[in-house]
Coordinates of N, CA and C in Angstrom, one line a residue:
X1257 N 0.8 -1.3 0.0 CA 0.2 0.1 0.0 C 0.9 1.2 0.0
X1258 N 0.2 2.3 -0.6 CA 1.0 3.6 -0.7 C 0.4 4.5 0.2
X1259 N 1.1 4.2 1.3 CA 0.6 4.9 2.5 C 0.8 6.6 2.7
X1260 N 0.2 7.6 3.1 CA 0.5 9.0 2.2 C 0.7 9.5 1.0
X1261 N 0.5 8.4 0.0 CA 0.6 9.2 -1.1 C -1.5 9.4 -1.6
X1262 N -0.4 10.4 -2.5 CA -2.4 11.0 -3.0 C -1.9 11.0 -4.6
X1263 N -3.2 11.1 -5.0 CA -4.0 11.3 -6.7 C -3.2 12.5 -6.7
X1264 N -3.5 13.7 -6.1 CA -3.3 14.7 -6.5 C -1.9 14.9 -6.4
X1265 N -1.4 16.2 -7.4 CA 0.1 15.3 -7.2 C 0.7 17.3 -6.2
X1266 N 1.8 16.9 -6.0 CA 2.2 18.3 -5.4 C 1.9 19.8 -6.1
X1267 N 2.1 19.4 -7.8 CA 1.6 20.7 -8.7 C 0.8 21.3 -8.6
X1268 N 0.0 19.7 -8.8 CA -2.1 20.8 -8.6 C -2.2 21.3 -7.2
X1269 N -1.5 20.3 -6.4 CA -1.8 20.7 -4.8 C -1.5 22.4 -4.8
X1270 N -0.5 23.1 -5.1 CA 0.1 23.8 -5.2 C -1.1 25.2 -6.5
X1271 N -1.5 24.2 -6.8 CA -1.9 24.9 -7.8 C -3.6 25.4 -7.1
X1272 N -3.8 24.4 -6.4 CA -4.8 24.7 -6.0 C -4.8 25.3 -4.8
X1273 N -4.1 25.0 -4.1 CA -3.6 26.6 -2.5 C -3.3 27.9 -3.4
X1274 N -2.7 27.7 -4.6 CA -2.9 29.2 -5.6 C -4.2 29.9 -5.6
X1275 N -5.2 29.3 -6.2 CA -6.4 29.8 -6.7 C -7.1 30.1 -5.4
X1276 N -7.2 29.0 -4.3 CA -7.9 29.4 -3.2 C -7.1 30.6 -2.4
X1277 N -6.3 30.9 -2.4 CA -5.4 31.8 -2.2 C -5.5 33.2 -2.4
X1278 N -5.4 32.9 -4.2 CA -6.6 34.0 -4.8 C -7.6 34.7 -4.6
X1279 N -8.7 33.4 -4.4 CA -9.9 33.9 -4.2 C -10.1 34.4 -3.2
X1280 N -9.8 34.1 -2.1 CA -9.8 34.8 -0.6 C -9.6 36.6 -1.1
X1281 N -8.0 36.7 -1.1 CA -7.7 38.2 -1.9 C -8.7 39.1 -2.4
X1282 N -9.1 38.1 -3.5 CA -10.0 39.3 -4.3 C -11.5 39.6 -3.6
X1283 N -11.4 38.6 -2.5 CA -12.8 39.2 -1.9 C -12.2 40.1 -0.5
X1284 N -11.0 39.9 -0.3 CA -10.6 40.7 1.0 C -10.6 42.0 0.2
X1285 N -9.6 42.5 -1.5 CA -9.4 43.3 -1.7 C -10.8 44.1 -2.4
X1286 N -11.8 43.7 -2.7 CA -12.8 43.5 -3.5 C -13.3 45.5 -3.0
X1287 N -13.3 46.3 -4.3 CA -13.8 47.1 -4.5 C -15.7 46.9 -4.3
X1288 N -16.1 48.3 -3.4 CA -17.2 48.6 -3.2 C -17.6 49.9 -2.5
X1289 N -19.2 49.8 -2.5 CA -19.5 50.3 -1.3 C -19.3 50.7 0.2
X1290 N -18.7 51.4 0.4 CA -18.3 51.3 1.9 C -19.5 52.1 3.1
X1291 N -19.6 51.5 3.9 CA -19.8 51.6 5.4 C -19.3 52.9 5.7
X1292 N -20.4 54.0 6.1 CA -19.7 55.5 6.5 C -18.8 55.2 7.7
X1293 N -17.7 55.5 8.2 CA -16.9 55.7 9.0 C -16.3 56.7 8.6
X1294 N -16.0 57.1 9.8 CA -15.1 58.7 9.3 C -13.4 57.8 9.6
X1295 N -12.8 59.2 9.3 CA -11.4 58.9 9.3 C -10.6 58.8 10.6
X1296 N -11.4 59.9 11.7 CA -11.5 59.5 12.9 C -10.8 58.0 13.5
X1297 N -12.1 57.6 12.9 CA -12.1 56.3 13.6 C -11.6 55.2 12.5
X1298 N -10.5 55.2 11.3 CA -10.3 54.4 10.5 C -9.4 53.4 11.5
X1299 N -9.4 51.9 10.7 CA -8.7 51.4 11.0 C -7.2 51.3 10.6
X1300 N -6.7 50.8 11.4 CA -5.1 50.8 11.4 C -4.2 49.2 11.7
X1301 N -3.7 48.9 10.6 CA -3.4 47.4 10.5 C -1.6 47.4 10.2
X1302 N -0.9 47.1 11.1 CA 0.5 47.3 11.1 C 0.9 45.8 10.2
X1303 N 1.7 45.7 9.2 CA 1.5 44.6 8.3 C 3.0 45.1 8.7
X1304 N 4.2 43.9 8.1 CA 6.0 43.5 8.2 C 6.2 45.0 7.6
X1305 N 5.8 45.7 6.3 CA 6.3 46.9 6.1 C 5.9 48.2 6.1
X1306 N 4.5 47.7 6.5 CA 3.2 49.0 5.9 C 2.5 49.6 7.4
X1307 N 2.6 51.0 7.6 CA 1.3 51.0 8.3 C -0.3 51.9 7.8
X1308 N -1.3 50.7 7.6 CA -2.3 50.6 6.3 C -3.3 51.8 7.6
X1309 N -3.3 52.7 7.1 CA -4.7 53.4 7.7 C -6.3 53.8 6.5
X1310 N -7.4 52.8 7.0 CA -8.2 53.2 5.9 C -9.7 52.9 6.6
X1311 N -10.7 53.7 5.9 CA -12.0 53.7 6.3 C -12.8 52.9 6.0
X1312 N -12.4 52.1 4.9 CA -13.0 51.0 4.2 C -13.4 50.0 5.1
X1313 N -12.9 48.9 5.1 CA -13.0 48.0 6.3 C -11.7 47.3 7.0
X1314 N -12.1 46.9 7.9 CA -10.5 45.9 8.1 C -9.8 44.8 7.6
X1315 N -10.8 44.0 6.7 CA -10.0 42.9 6.1 C -9.7 43.3 4.5
X1316 N -9.9 44.8 4.7 CA -9.5 45.9 3.7 C -8.2 46.2 3.3
X1317 N -8.3 46.6 5.3 CA -6.7 47.1 5.2 C -5.8 46.0 5.3
X1318 N -6.4 45.2 5.9 CA -5.2 43.8 6.1 C -4.5 43.4 4.1
X1319 N -5.5 43.2 3.8 CA -5.2 42.9 1.9 C -4.0 43.7 1.9
X1320 N -4.8 45.4 2.1 CA -3.5 46.3 1.0 C -2.2 45.6 2.2
X1321 N -2.2 45.4 3.3 CA -1.0 45.4 4.0 C -0.3 44.6 3.7
X1322 N -0.7 43.2 3.5 CA -0.6 41.5 2.8 C 0.0 42.0 1.6
X1323 N -0.4 42.6 0.7 CA -0.3 42.7 -1.4 C 1.3 43.8 -1.5
X1324 N 1.0 44.6 0.0 CA 2.3 45.7 -0.3 C 3.2 45.2 0.2
X1325 N 3.5 44.4 1.3 CA 5.0 43.2 2.0 C 5.1 42.3 0.7
X1326 N 4.3 41.5 -0.2 CA 4.5 40.7 -1.2 C 5.3 41.6 -2.0
X1327 N 4.6 42.9 -2.5 CA 5.4 43.6 -3.5 C 6.4 44.1 -3.0
X1328 N 7.0 44.6 -1.7 CA 7.9 45.4 -1.2 C 9.2 44.4 -1.7
X1329 N 8.6 42.6 -1.2 CA 10.2 41.7 -1.6 C 10.4 41.9 -3.0
X1330 N 9.2 41.8 -3.9 CA 9.3 41.9 -5.5 C 10.2 43.6 -5.8
X1331 N 9.7 44.8 -5.2 CA 11.1 45.6 -5.1 C 12.0 45.5 -4.8
X1332 N 12.2 44.8 -3.7 CA 13.9 44.6 -4.1 C 14.9 43.6 -4.8
X1333 N 14.0 43.0 -5.4 CA 14.6 42.4 -6.7 C 14.4 43.4 -7.6
X1334 N 13.8 44.1 -8.2 CA 13.4 45.1 -9.1 C 14.8 45.9 -9.3
X1335 N 14.7 47.1 -7.7 CA 15.3 48.3 -7.7 C 16.7 47.3 -7.1
X1336 N 17.5 46.3 -7.1 CA 18.6 45.4 -7.1 C 19.0 45.9 -5.4
X1337 N 17.7 45.6 -4.4 CA 17.8 46.1 -2.7 C 17.7 44.9 -2.3
X1338 N 18.1 44.0 -2.5 CA 17.5 42.5 -2.3 C 18.1 42.6 -0.4
X1339 N 18.7 43.3 -0.1 CA 19.0 43.2 1.7 C 19.2 44.2 2.5
X1340 N 17.9 45.2 2.1 CA 18.0 46.5 2.2 C 16.8 46.7 3.3
X1341 N 16.9 47.1 4.7 CA 16.2 47.4 5.5 C 14.5 48.0 4.8
X1342 N 14.0 47.6 5.3 CA 12.6 48.4 5.1 C 12.2 48.8 6.0
X1343 N 11.3 50.1 6.3 CA 11.4 50.7 7.4 C 9.2 50.5 7.1
X1344 N 8.5 50.9 8.2 CA 7.3 50.1 8.2 C 6.6 51.8 7.5
X1345 N 5.9 51.5 5.9 CA 5.4 52.7 5.6 C 4.4 52.9 5.1
X1346 N 4.0 54.2 6.1 CA 2.4 54.6 5.5 C 1.9 54.8 3.9
X1347 N 0.4 54.0 4.6 CA -0.3 54.0 3.0 C -1.7 54.7 4.0
X1348 N -2.5 55.2 3.0 CA -3.5 56.1 3.4 C -4.8 55.7 2.7
X1349 N -5.7 54.5 2.5 CA -6.9 54.9 1.8 C -8.0 55.3 2.2
X1350 N -8.9 55.9 1.3 CA -9.8 56.4 1.3 C -10.8 55.6 0.7
X1351 N -12.4 55.8 2.1 CA -13.4 54.8 1.4 C -14.4 55.6 0.3
X1352 N -14.0 57.2 -0.2 CA -14.9 57.4 -1.2 C -13.3 58.6 -1.6
X1353 N -14.2 59.1 -3.0 CA -13.4 60.0 -4.0 C -13.3 61.3 -2.8
X1354 N -14.0 61.5 -2.6 CA -14.9 63.0 -1.6 C -13.4 63.1 -0.7
X1355 N -12.9 62.3 -0.2 CA -12.4 62.3 1.3 C -11.3 62.4 0.7
X1356 N -10.4 61.4 -0.2 CA -9.4 61.7 -1.1 C -9.3 63.4 -1.2
X1357 N -9.8 63.3 -2.3 CA -10.1 64.8 -3.1 C -9.1 65.6 -1.9
X1358 N -10.5 65.8 -0.9 CA -10.2 66.9 0.7 C -7.9 66.7 0.9
X1359 N -8.1 65.5 1.3 CA -6.5 65.1 1.7 C -6.0 65.5 0.3
X1360 N -6.4 65.7 -0.8 CA -4.9 65.8 -2.0 C -4.7 67.6 -2.0
X1361 N -6.2 68.1 -2.3 CA -6.4 69.7 -1.6 C -6.0 70.5 -0.9
X1362 N -5.4 69.7 0.5 CA -5.0 69.9 1.5 C -3.2 70.0 0.7
X1363 N -3.0 69.6 0.1 CA -1.3 69.1 -0.3 C -1.1 69.9 -1.3
X1364 N -2.6 70.8 -2.2 CA -2.3 71.9 -3.5 C -1.9 70.3 -4.5
X1365 N -2.8 69.1 -4.8 CA -2.3 68.4 -5.4 C -3.9 68.4 -6.4
X1366 N -3.6 68.0 -7.7 CA -5.1 67.6 -8.4 C -5.7 66.6 -7.9
X1367 N -7.1 66.5 -8.0 CA -8.0 66.4 -7.5 C -9.0 64.9 -8.6
X1368 N -9.2 64.3 -8.3 CA -9.9 63.1 -9.2 C -8.7 62.2 -9.7
X1369 N -7.5 62.2 -9.3 CA -6.3 61.2 -9.3 C -6.5 60.2 -8.7
X1370 N -6.3 58.9 -9.5 CA -6.1 57.7 -8.7 C -5.5 57.2 -7.0
X1371 N -4.8 58.5 -7.0 CA -3.5 58.5 -5.9 C -2.4 58.7 -6.2
X1372 N -1.4 58.9 -5.0 CA -0.2 59.7 -5.2 C 0.9 59.0 -3.6
X1373 N 2.1 59.6 -4.1 CA 3.0 59.7 -3.0 C 3.6 60.5 -2.8
X1374 N 3.1 61.0 -1.7 CA 4.1 62.2 -0.7 C 5.4 62.1 -0.3
X1375 N 6.2 62.8 -1.0 CA 7.4 62.5 -0.1 C 7.9 63.7 1.3
X1376 N 6.6 64.4 1.5 CA 6.9 65.0 2.7 C 6.2 64.1 3.9
X1377 N 7.1 64.7 5.0 CA 7.4 63.9 6.0 C 7.6 62.9 6.2
X1378 N 6.5 61.7 6.5 CA 6.7 60.3 6.5 C 6.6 59.3 5.2
X1379 N 6.7 60.6 4.2 CA 6.7 59.7 2.9 C 5.3 58.7 2.6
X1380 N 4.1 59.1 2.7 CA 2.9 58.3 2.3 C 2.5 58.1 1.3
X1381 N 1.8 56.9 1.1 CA 1.1 56.6 -0.2 C -0.7 57.1 -0.2
X1382 N -1.0 58.1 -0.6 CA -2.4 58.3 -0.4 C -3.7 57.6 -1.7
X1383 N -4.2 57.0 -1.9 CA -5.7 56.9 -2.9 C -6.8 56.5 -2.2
X1384 N -7.8 57.2 -2.9 CA -9.1 56.4 -3.4 C -9.4 54.9 -3.0
X1385 N -10.0 54.1 -1.9 CA -10.0 52.8 -2.5 C -10.9 52.8 -3.2
X1386 N -11.8 53.2 -4.1 CA -12.4 53.2 -5.7 C -11.9 52.9 -6.8
X1387 N -12.5 52.3 -7.7 CA -12.1 51.8 -9.4 C -12.3 53.9 -9.6
X1388 N -11.0 54.3 -10.7 CA -10.8 55.3 -10.9 C -10.6 55.0 -12.2
X1389 N -11.3 55.4 -13.2 CA -11.2 55.4 -14.6 C -11.3 53.8 -15.1
X1390 N -11.9 52.7 -14.0 CA -12.2 51.5 -14.0 C -10.7 50.8 -14.0
X1391 N -9.6 51.4 -13.2 CA -8.8 50.5 -12.2 C -9.0 50.3 -11.1
X1392 N -8.4 49.1 -10.7 CA -8.5 48.3 -9.5 C -7.7 49.8 -8.1
X1393 N -7.6 49.6 -7.2 CA -6.5 50.5 -6.7 C -5.5 49.9 -6.7
X1394 N -5.0 48.5 -6.8 CA -3.9 48.4 -6.1 C -2.9 48.3 -7.3
X1395 N -3.1 48.7 -8.5 CA -2.4 48.8 -9.4 C -1.8 50.2 -9.3
X1396 N -2.2 51.2 -8.4 CA -1.8 52.5 -8.4 C -1.0 52.1 -6.8
X1397 N -1.7 51.1 -5.7 CA -0.4 50.9 -4.3 C 1.0 50.7 -5.7
X1398 N 1.1 49.6 -6.2 CA 1.9 49.2 -7.4 C 2.6 50.2 -7.6
X1399 N 2.3 51.4 -8.2 CA 3.0 51.9 -9.1 C 3.4 53.1 -8.1
X1400 N 2.2 53.5 -7.0 CA 2.9 54.7 -5.8 C 4.2 54.1 -4.7
X1401 N 4.0 53.1 -4.9 CA 4.7 52.3 -3.5 C 6.1 52.0 -4.3
X1402 N 6.3 51.8 -5.9 CA 7.4 51.9 -6.2 C 8.6 53.1 -5.9
X1403 N 7.7 54.7 -5.9 CA 8.1 55.7 -5.4 C 8.4 56.0 -4.5
X1404 N 7.6 55.2 -3.6 CA 7.9 55.1 -1.8 C 9.2 54.2 -1.7
X1405 N 8.9 53.3 -2.2 CA 10.6 52.2 -1.7 C 11.7 53.0 -2.7
X1406 N 11.6 53.4 -3.6 CA 13.0 54.5 -4.2 C 13.5 55.6 -3.3
X1407 N 12.3 56.2 -2.2 CA 13.0 57.3 -1.4 C 12.8 56.4 -0.2
X1408 N 12.0 55.9 0.6 CA 12.1 55.3 1.7 C 13.4 54.3 2.3
X1409 N 13.5 53.2 1.1 CA 14.4 52.3 1.5 C 15.8 52.7 0.4
X1410 N 15.6 52.3 -0.3 CA 16.8 53.4 -1.5 C 17.6 54.7 -0.8
X1411 N 16.3 56.1 -0.1 CA 16.6 57.2 0.3 C 17.5 57.7 -1.3
X1412 N 16.8 57.3 -2.4 CA 16.9 58.2 -3.3 C 16.2 59.2 -3.5
X1413 N 16.4 60.1 -4.5 CA 14.9 61.1 -4.9 C 15.7 61.2 -6.5
X1414 N 14.6 60.8 -7.4 CA 15.0 60.8 -9.1 C 14.9 62.1 -9.0
X1415 N 15.1 62.5 -10.7 CA 15.6 63.3 -11.2 C 14.0 63.4 -11.9
X1416 N 13.5 64.6 -11.8 CA 12.0 64.5 -12.4 C 11.5 63.7 -13.8
X1417 N 12.6 63.8 -15.0 CA 12.3 63.1 -16.1 C 12.2 61.4 -15.7
X1418 N 12.6 61.4 -14.7 CA 12.7 59.5 -14.1 C 11.5 59.4 -13.1
X1419 N 10.8 60.3 -12.9 CA 9.7 59.8 -11.7 C 8.8 59.0 -11.8
X1420 N 8.4 59.6 -12.8 CA 6.9 58.5 -13.9 C 7.8 57.3 -14.3
X1421 N 8.7 56.7 -14.8 CA 8.8 56.1 -15.8 C 9.5 55.2 -15.3
X1422 N 10.3 55.0 -13.9 CA 10.7 54.3 -13.3 C 9.9 53.1 -12.6
X1423 N 8.9 53.4 -12.4 CA 7.8 52.9 -11.3 C 6.9 52.2 -12.5
X1424 N 7.4 52.4 -14.1 CA 6.2 51.5 -14.1 C 6.8 50.2 -14.8
X1425 N 8.3 49.8 -14.1 CA 8.8 48.7 -14.2 C 7.8 47.6 -12.8
X1426 N 7.2 48.5 -12.0 CA 6.8 47.8 -11.0 C 5.6 47.2 -11.6
X1427 N 5.4 47.6 -12.7 CA 3.6 46.6 -12.7 C 4.4 45.0 -13.6
X1428 N 5.9 44.9 -13.5 CA 6.1 43.3 -13.8 C 5.7 42.9 -13.0
X1429 N 5.3 42.8 -11.9 CA 5.2 42.1 -10.4 C 4.8 40.7 -10.2
X1430 N 3.5 40.2 -11.7 CA 3.3 39.5 -11.8 C 4.4 38.4 -12.0

């Protein structure tokens, strides 16, 4: 008898586990209409490399932290910083475009964008956790996260001519 043998090969088991994980993350990271919750009572989740504050839901804040932790590992490879220490970096995800626009306005930034990285102070990412022009907010997090990583981890300020070109390489994260 083949004790411990399974008709499912390890690669099939791994594929099933990955599919289940993607399904869980898709549900956690879903964009929807959020219940009213003030920014003063926003959820705060500390992941390995990020401090996520959001008035969407606790699960969404966890999802953002987990996805960005995984992405930080990819950034290490992309930017050649495999052994660099990564500080806990802030992300602010707003439940509505109106709340996001109010924050952007205080920093004198254009309103109606899908998000931004502000190098001021602690160097935070701000984004509305809503679909903007049909894009899921996680794509904005990948892009703005690359700006944040370069400044906060590599401690390098890019010239204006390269600022939006280099983070496009972060789209190869899959």
